[in-house]
Tab-separated table of C-alpha atoms in Angstrom:
chain	number	residue	atom	x	y	z
A	1	MET	CA	-85.727	93.242	37.542
A	2	ARG	CA	-83.930	93.736	34.587
A	3	TRP	CA	-82.531	96.700	33.260
A	4	GLY	CA	-82.200	97.753	29.544
A	5	VAL	CA	-81.755	101.089	27.513
A	6	LEU	CA	-84.174	103.104	25.230
A	7	THR	CA	-83.569	105.421	22.674
A	8	HIS	CA	-85.422	107.217	20.131
A	9	GLY	CA	-82.547	107.240	17.758
A	10	ALA	CA	-83.220	110.891	17.544
A	11	GLY	CA	-81.135	113.993	16.572
A	12	PRO	CA	-80.480	116.898	14.022
A	13	ARG	CA	-77.936	115.187	12.000
A	14	ASP	CA	-78.265	113.168	8.921
A	15	ALA	CA	-79.878	109.578	9.226
A	16	ALA	CA	-76.541	107.621	8.546
A	17	SER	CA	-74.952	109.846	11.606
A	18	GLU	CA	-77.747	109.138	13.825
A	19	LEU	CA	-78.491	105.686	12.842
A	20	ASP	CA	-74.667	104.598	13.599
A	21	ASP	CA	-74.843	106.123	16.736
A	22	THR	CA	-77.731	104.066	17.679
A	23	VAL	CA	-76.076	100.467	16.763
A	24	ARG	CA	-73.064	101.780	18.632
A	25	LEU	CA	-75.144	102.741	21.553
A	26	ALA	CA	-76.339	99.101	21.518
A	27	VAL	CA	-73.152	97.561	21.328
A	28	LEU	CA	-71.983	99.726	24.182
A	29	ALA	CA	-75.054	98.429	26.108
A	30	GLU	CA	-74.052	94.916	25.825
A	31	GLU	CA	-70.440	95.629	26.744
A	32	LEU	CA	-71.934	97.349	29.900
A	33	GLY	CA	-74.044	94.404	30.979
A	34	PHE	CA	-77.563	95.552	30.097
A	35	SER	CA	-79.866	93.052	29.515
A	36	SER	CA	-81.989	94.716	26.447
A	37	PHE	CA	-81.765	97.623	24.272
A	38	TRP	CA	-84.773	98.921	22.894
A	39	VAL	CA	-85.826	101.647	19.868
A	40	ALA	CA	-88.821	103.591	19.377
A	41	GLN	CA	-90.621	104.121	15.759
A	42	HIS	CA	-91.339	107.368	14.391
A	43	HIS	CA	-92.683	108.051	10.798
A	44	LEU	CA	-91.779	111.206	8.602
A	45	GLY	CA	-88.809	112.275	11.413
A	46	ALA	CA	-91.367	113.208	14.085
A	47	GLN	CA	-89.749	114.131	16.750
A	48	GLN	CA	-86.337	114.208	15.161
A	49	GLY	CA	-86.517	110.622	15.278
A	50	HIS	CA	-84.525	108.912	12.192
A	51	VAL	CA	-85.735	104.842	13.434
A	52	SER	CA	-88.843	104.731	10.635
A	53	SER	CA	-88.028	100.816	10.412
A	54	PRO	CA	-87.040	99.760	13.901
A	55	LEU	CA	-86.938	96.038	12.726
A	56	VAL	CA	-84.054	96.699	10.498
A	57	VAL	CA	-82.081	98.790	12.734
A	58	LEU	CA	-82.140	95.809	14.996
A	59	ALA	CA	-81.065	93.430	12.353
A	60	ALA	CA	-77.849	95.707	12.152
A	61	VAL	CA	-77.620	95.693	15.749
A	62	ALA	CA	-78.296	91.802	16.061
A	63	ALA	CA	-75.117	91.480	13.535
A	64	ARG	CA	-72.598	93.609	16.029
A	65	THR	CA	-74.178	92.139	19.073
A	66	ALA	CA	-74.363	88.876	20.986
A	67	ARG	CA	-76.139	88.475	24.019
A	68	ILE	CA	-78.044	91.758	24.346
A	69	ARG	CA	-81.988	91.337	23.733
A	70	LEU	CA	-83.167	93.446	20.914
A	71	GLY	CA	-86.668	95.401	21.892
A	72	THR	CA	-89.037	97.461	19.902
A	73	ALA	CA	-90.666	100.146	21.906
A	74	VAL	CA	-92.689	100.138	19.870
A	75	VAL	CA	-93.563	99.168	16.004
A	76	VAL	CA	-96.703	101.013	15.213
A	77	ALA	CA	-98.459	97.469	14.191
A	78	PRO	CA	-101.704	99.403	12.359
A	79	LEU	CA	-99.665	101.206	9.740
A	80	GLU	CA	-98.025	97.531	8.680
A	81	HIS	CA	-99.115	94.625	6.991
A	82	PRO	CA	-99.804	91.892	9.757
A	83	LEU	CA	-98.529	89.294	7.565
A	84	ARG	CA	-95.526	91.312	6.657
A	85	LEU	CA	-94.813	92.528	10.366
A	86	ALA	CA	-94.704	88.879	11.280
A	87	GLU	CA	-92.500	87.770	8.415
A	88	ASP	CA	-89.741	90.529	9.429
A	89	ALA	CA	-90.149	90.002	13.254
A	90	ALA	CA	-89.385	86.059	12.643
A	91	THR	CA	-86.468	87.015	10.455
A	92	VAL	CA	-84.966	89.373	12.789
A	93	ASP	CA	-85.618	86.873	15.868
A	94	VAL	CA	-83.979	84.216	13.598
A	95	LEU	CA	-81.140	86.394	12.713
A	96	SER	CA	-80.739	87.038	16.175
A	97	GLY	CA	-80.674	83.914	17.971
A	98	GLY	CA	-83.746	84.418	19.598
A	99	ARG	CA	-83.245	87.975	21.226
A	100	LEU	CA	-86.329	89.899	19.851
A	101	GLU	CA	-88.444	91.280	22.223
A	102	LEU	CA	-91.454	92.449	19.787
A	103	GLY	CA	-93.191	95.596	21.506
A	104	LEU	CA	-96.572	96.521	19.339
A	105	GLY	CA	-98.457	99.687	19.894
A	106	ALA	CA	-101.410	101.695	18.331
A	107	GLY	CA	-98.940	104.705	17.936
A	108	SER	CA	-99.395	108.528	18.354
A	109	ASP	CA	-97.537	110.246	16.166
A	110	PRO	CA	-99.460	113.424	14.322
A	111	GLY	CA	-100.067	113.162	10.559
A	112	VAL	CA	-98.761	109.341	9.577
A	113	TRP	CA	-102.664	107.857	9.547
A	114	GLU	CA	-102.989	110.476	6.429
A	115	ALA	CA	-99.498	109.364	4.932
A	116	PHE	CA	-100.137	105.909	5.268
A	117	GLY	CA	-103.930	105.911	3.831
A	118	VAL	CA	-104.923	104.351	7.256
A	119	ASP	CA	-108.416	105.333	8.972
A	120	PRO	CA	-107.299	106.178	12.672
A	121	VAL	CA	-110.600	104.799	13.710
A	122	GLN	CA	-109.561	101.324	12.699
A	123	ARG	CA	-106.359	101.353	14.510
A	124	TYR	CA	-106.887	99.332	17.555
A	125	ALA	CA	-108.765	96.977	14.632
A	126	ARG	CA	-105.677	96.619	12.959
A	127	LEU	CA	-103.711	96.110	15.635
A	128	LEU	CA	-105.655	92.974	16.666
A	129	GLU	CA	-105.035	91.653	13.236
A	130	ALA	CA	-101.095	92.337	13.638
A	131	LEU	CA	-102.031	89.848	16.935
A	132	ASP	CA	-103.636	87.515	15.000
A	133	ALA	CA	-100.827	87.159	12.192
A	134	LEU	CA	-98.325	87.295	14.927
A	135	THR	CA	-99.557	83.984	16.562
A	136	GLY	CA	-100.154	82.079	13.717
A	137	ALA	CA	-97.849	80.187	11.439
A	138	VAL	CA	-95.170	82.501	10.438
A	139	THR	CA	-92.031	82.024	7.801
A	140	PRO	CA	-89.718	81.651	9.345
A	141	ALA	CA	-90.179	79.710	11.921
A	142	ALA	CA	-89.584	81.590	15.217
A	143	PRO	CA	-90.138	79.423	18.187
A	144	GLY	CA	-90.456	81.512	21.402
A	145	LEU	CA	-91.002	85.141	19.630
A	146	ARG	CA	-94.764	84.615	21.042
A	147	ASP	CA	-93.783	84.836	24.400
A	148	ARG	CA	-91.341	87.720	23.869
A	149	MET	CA	-94.264	90.106	22.549
A	150	TRP	CA	-95.779	93.375	24.202
A	151	LEU	CA	-98.244	95.630	24.262
A	152	ALA	CA	-97.616	99.466	24.825
A	153	THR	CA	-100.827	100.833	26.259
A	154	SER	CA	-102.326	103.512	28.942
A	155	SER	CA	-105.912	102.218	28.785
A	156	ALA	CA	-108.071	99.852	30.980
A	157	GLY	CA	-109.131	98.266	27.732
A	158	GLY	CA	-105.243	97.805	26.300
A	159	VAL	CA	-104.827	96.112	29.481
A	160	ASP	CA	-107.032	93.675	28.807
A	161	THR	CA	-106.259	92.971	25.270
A	162	ALA	CA	-102.705	92.480	26.753
A	163	VAL	CA	-103.910	89.842	29.574
A	164	ARG	CA	-106.031	88.079	27.085
A	165	HIS	CA	-103.409	87.643	24.606
A	166	GLY	CA	-100.820	86.774	27.123
A	167	LEU	CA	-98.555	89.651	25.941
A	168	GLY	CA	-96.331	91.824	28.320
A	169	LEU	CA	-97.354	95.506	29.231
A	170	LEU	CA	-94.947	98.322	28.172
A	171	SER	CA	-95.526	101.196	30.054
A	172	GLY	CA	-94.245	105.035	29.857
A	173	ARG	CA	-95.123	108.268	30.914
A	174	ARG	CA	-95.505	111.576	29.213
A	175	SER	CA	-93.687	114.374	29.753
A	176	GLY	CA	-94.863	118.057	29.960
A	177	PRO	CA	-95.522	121.011	32.218
A	178	ALA	CA	-97.861	119.110	34.438
A	179	GLY	CA	-95.695	116.087	34.926
A	180	PRO	CA	-96.635	112.538	34.193
A	181	ASP	CA	-99.684	110.916	36.300
A	182	ASP	CA	-97.528	108.067	37.441
A	183	HIS	CA	-100.298	107.121	40.339
A	184	ARG	CA	-102.863	106.634	37.365
A	185	SER	CA	-100.673	104.219	35.367
A	186	ALA	CA	-99.742	102.231	38.428
A	187	ARG	CA	-103.634	101.644	39.079
A	188	LEU	CA	-103.277	100.146	35.086
A	189	LEU	CA	-100.140	98.014	36.019
A	190	ARG	CA	-101.990	96.562	39.224
A	191	ARG	CA	-104.687	95.909	37.119
A	192	PHE	CA	-102.839	94.284	34.806
A	193	ARG	CA	-100.682	91.883	37.574
A	194	ALA	CA	-104.071	91.134	39.474
A	195	ALA	CA	-105.418	89.649	36.368
A	196	GLY	CA	-102.396	87.608	35.958
A	197	GLY	CA	-99.877	89.517	33.600
A	198	ALA	CA	-96.364	88.387	34.038
A	199	ARG	CA	-94.217	90.788	32.284
A	200	VAL	CA	-94.291	94.778	32.858
A	201	GLY	CA	-92.020	97.125	30.863
A	202	LEU	CA	-91.508	100.489	32.519
A	203	SER	CA	-89.992	103.329	30.354
A	204	ARG	CA	-88.461	105.984	32.505
A	205	PRO	CA	-85.992	109.249	31.744
A	206	VAL	CA	-83.196	107.984	33.998
A	207	LEU	CA	-79.976	110.344	33.522
A	208	PRO	CA	-77.434	109.893	36.476
A	209	GLY	CA	-74.397	112.580	36.554
A	210	ALA	CA	-72.396	114.011	38.807
A	211	SER	CA	-75.115	116.261	40.221
A	212	ARG	CA	-78.432	116.560	39.472
A	213	ALA	CA	-77.854	120.430	38.617
A	214	ALA	CA	-75.033	118.730	36.031
A	215	VAL	CA	-77.896	116.744	34.154
A	216	HIS	CA	-80.496	119.728	34.461
A	217	ALA	CA	-77.876	122.014	33.031
A	218	LEU	CA	-77.230	119.307	30.006
A	219	LEU	CA	-80.668	118.570	29.415
A	220	ALA	CA	-81.808	122.375	29.334
A	221	PRO	CA	-81.089	123.512	26.069
A	222	HIS	CA	-83.049	120.713	24.401
A	223	VAL	CA	-86.152	120.977	26.791
A	224	ALA	CA	-86.452	124.765	25.915
A	225	ARG	CA	-86.076	123.787	22.327
A	226	ARG	CA	-89.143	122.128	22.746
A	227	GLY	CA	-90.842	125.039	24.287
A	228	HIS	CA	-90.946	123.890	27.699
A	229	ASP	CA	-89.804	125.851	30.768
A	230	PRO	CA	-86.578	123.671	31.868
A	231	SER	CA	-86.935	124.733	35.971
A	232	ALA	CA	-90.862	123.876	35.647
A	233	TRP	CA	-89.925	120.725	33.489
A	234	PHE	CA	-87.542	119.454	36.195
A	235	ALA	CA	-89.569	120.613	39.034
A	236	ALA	CA	-92.430	118.585	37.734
A	237	GLY	CA	-90.839	115.497	37.707
A	238	ASN	CA	-90.365	114.347	34.226
A	239	VAL	CA	-86.805	113.107	34.574
A	240	HIS	CA	-85.113	111.045	37.156
A	241	ALA	CA	-81.535	112.647	37.330
A	242	GLY	CA	-78.804	112.988	39.808
A	243	THR	CA	-76.260	111.378	41.507
A	244	GLY	CA	-76.306	107.589	41.788
A	245	PRO	CA	-78.267	107.750	45.143
A	246	GLU	CA	-80.624	110.438	44.097
A	247	VAL	CA	-81.493	108.154	41.224
A	248	LEU	CA	-82.220	104.894	42.925
A	249	ALA	CA	-84.202	107.313	45.579
A	250	ALA	CA	-86.281	108.943	42.593
A	251	LEU	CA	-87.147	105.227	41.433
A	252	ALA	CA	-87.565	103.941	44.886
A	253	ALA	CA	-90.387	106.485	45.124
A	254	ASP	CA	-92.309	105.609	41.515
A	255	PRO	CA	-95.225	104.377	42.298
A	256	CYS	CA	-94.978	101.800	39.178
A	257	LEU	CA	-91.698	100.284	39.959
A	258	PRO	CA	-92.833	97.495	42.079
A	259	HIS	CA	-94.901	96.231	39.149
A	260	ALA	CA	-91.906	96.067	36.750
A	261	THR	CA	-89.996	93.320	35.724
A	262	GLU	CA	-87.628	95.112	33.267
A	263	LEU	CA	-87.169	98.787	33.545
A	264	LEU	CA	-86.046	100.783	30.082
A	265	CYS	CA	-83.929	103.533	30.751
A	266	HIS	CA	-85.014	106.269	28.423
A	267	VAL	CA	-81.693	107.898	27.785
A	268	GLN	CA	-82.629	110.274	25.299
A	269	PRO	CA	-85.393	112.636	26.681
A	270	ALA	CA	-83.199	115.019	24.889
A	271	ARG	CA	-81.331	114.780	21.380
A	272	LEU	CA	-77.661	113.679	23.646
A	273	THR	CA	-74.542	112.941	21.263
A	274	LEU	CA	-73.462	109.185	21.287
A	275	ASP	CA	-70.171	111.124	23.079
A	276	GLN	CA	-72.608	112.465	25.869
A	277	LEU	CA	-74.546	109.668	26.240
A	278	HIS	CA	-71.370	107.129	26.853
A	279	PRO	CA	-70.887	108.950	30.623
A	280	VAL	CA	-74.520	108.455	31.068
A	281	LEU	CA	-74.520	104.444	30.110
A	282	ARG	CA	-71.892	103.897	32.582
A	283	GLY	CA	-73.386	105.963	35.273
A	284	LEU	CA	-76.623	103.696	34.662
A	285	ALA	CA	-74.372	100.741	34.982
A	286	ALA	CA	-73.282	101.521	38.136
A	287	VAL	CA	-76.531	102.486	39.003
A	288	ALA	CA	-78.236	98.976	38.316
A	289	ALA	CA	-75.300	97.437	39.761
A	290	ARG	CA	-75.887	98.945	42.947
A	291	ALA	CA	-79.645	98.383	43.092
A	292	ALA	CA	-78.812	94.813	42.450
A	293	GLN	CA	-76.654	94.354	45.907
A	294	PRO	CA	-78.732	93.034	48.802
A	295	PRO	CA	-79.102	95.752	51.719
A	296	ALA	CA	-76.392	95.494	54.170
A	297	ASP	CA	-76.897	93.200	57.340
A	298	THR	CA	-77.137	95.780	60.388
A	299	GLY	CA	-77.932	93.231	62.614
């Protein structure tokens, strides 16, 4: 399983500052040896997100990095012109030397459909149009991009679509007072794998720190501002937090993890600054290194 970093490029500051920090976060992720760096798209400033154009942001990241793979998690494909999306994605892939991991989804942020003049009832049909455009002839030519496409879905129909088109599957989790339903997601991933699906990108909020209490204290003000009771939110298991061994234990208990080929560590379940994220990423790199070690020989 490869380890990546996922960010929403979100925060209360101006867009220039937040986007600059997003690029710098990607550079740090590459320096620490992560396999991939993913950005989430939010239109109209939803969830304080500043990445309305993830392919543009990843083009900037490509200019500052050399090895790390660059992912969208996700582009809301029904809001894009299919051919325009295909050409933009191909351009970023060529500029980055074939490093783009193109994740697509139907979208969930409220209000965007009206703003873009798109009928939400048509979103799945428009998503399929985008898939057709991306699998056709695209200029510039981007050999291999077809094999690095992903579909974000939490439905059985979406799983079947991913299998039918040979796509990787991106699976996340909803955070709330009741906690995530990881067992339902695990059933969908099992279905995907049984049908021949080869690639699963699993998004999880993962924040190592000096202790679980320290990480909870760091996140609590942000959780409270979103209208949740921090104690209940943490108790519901919405984030894997704590020391390195505690994080590894929480991941090991996650029923979705055995199906994953790529772990997308969502490091921004709260609006943390780049300075706050530096130790988080360094801790994550240490956790990933520990996870990669073979078990000790007790014989």
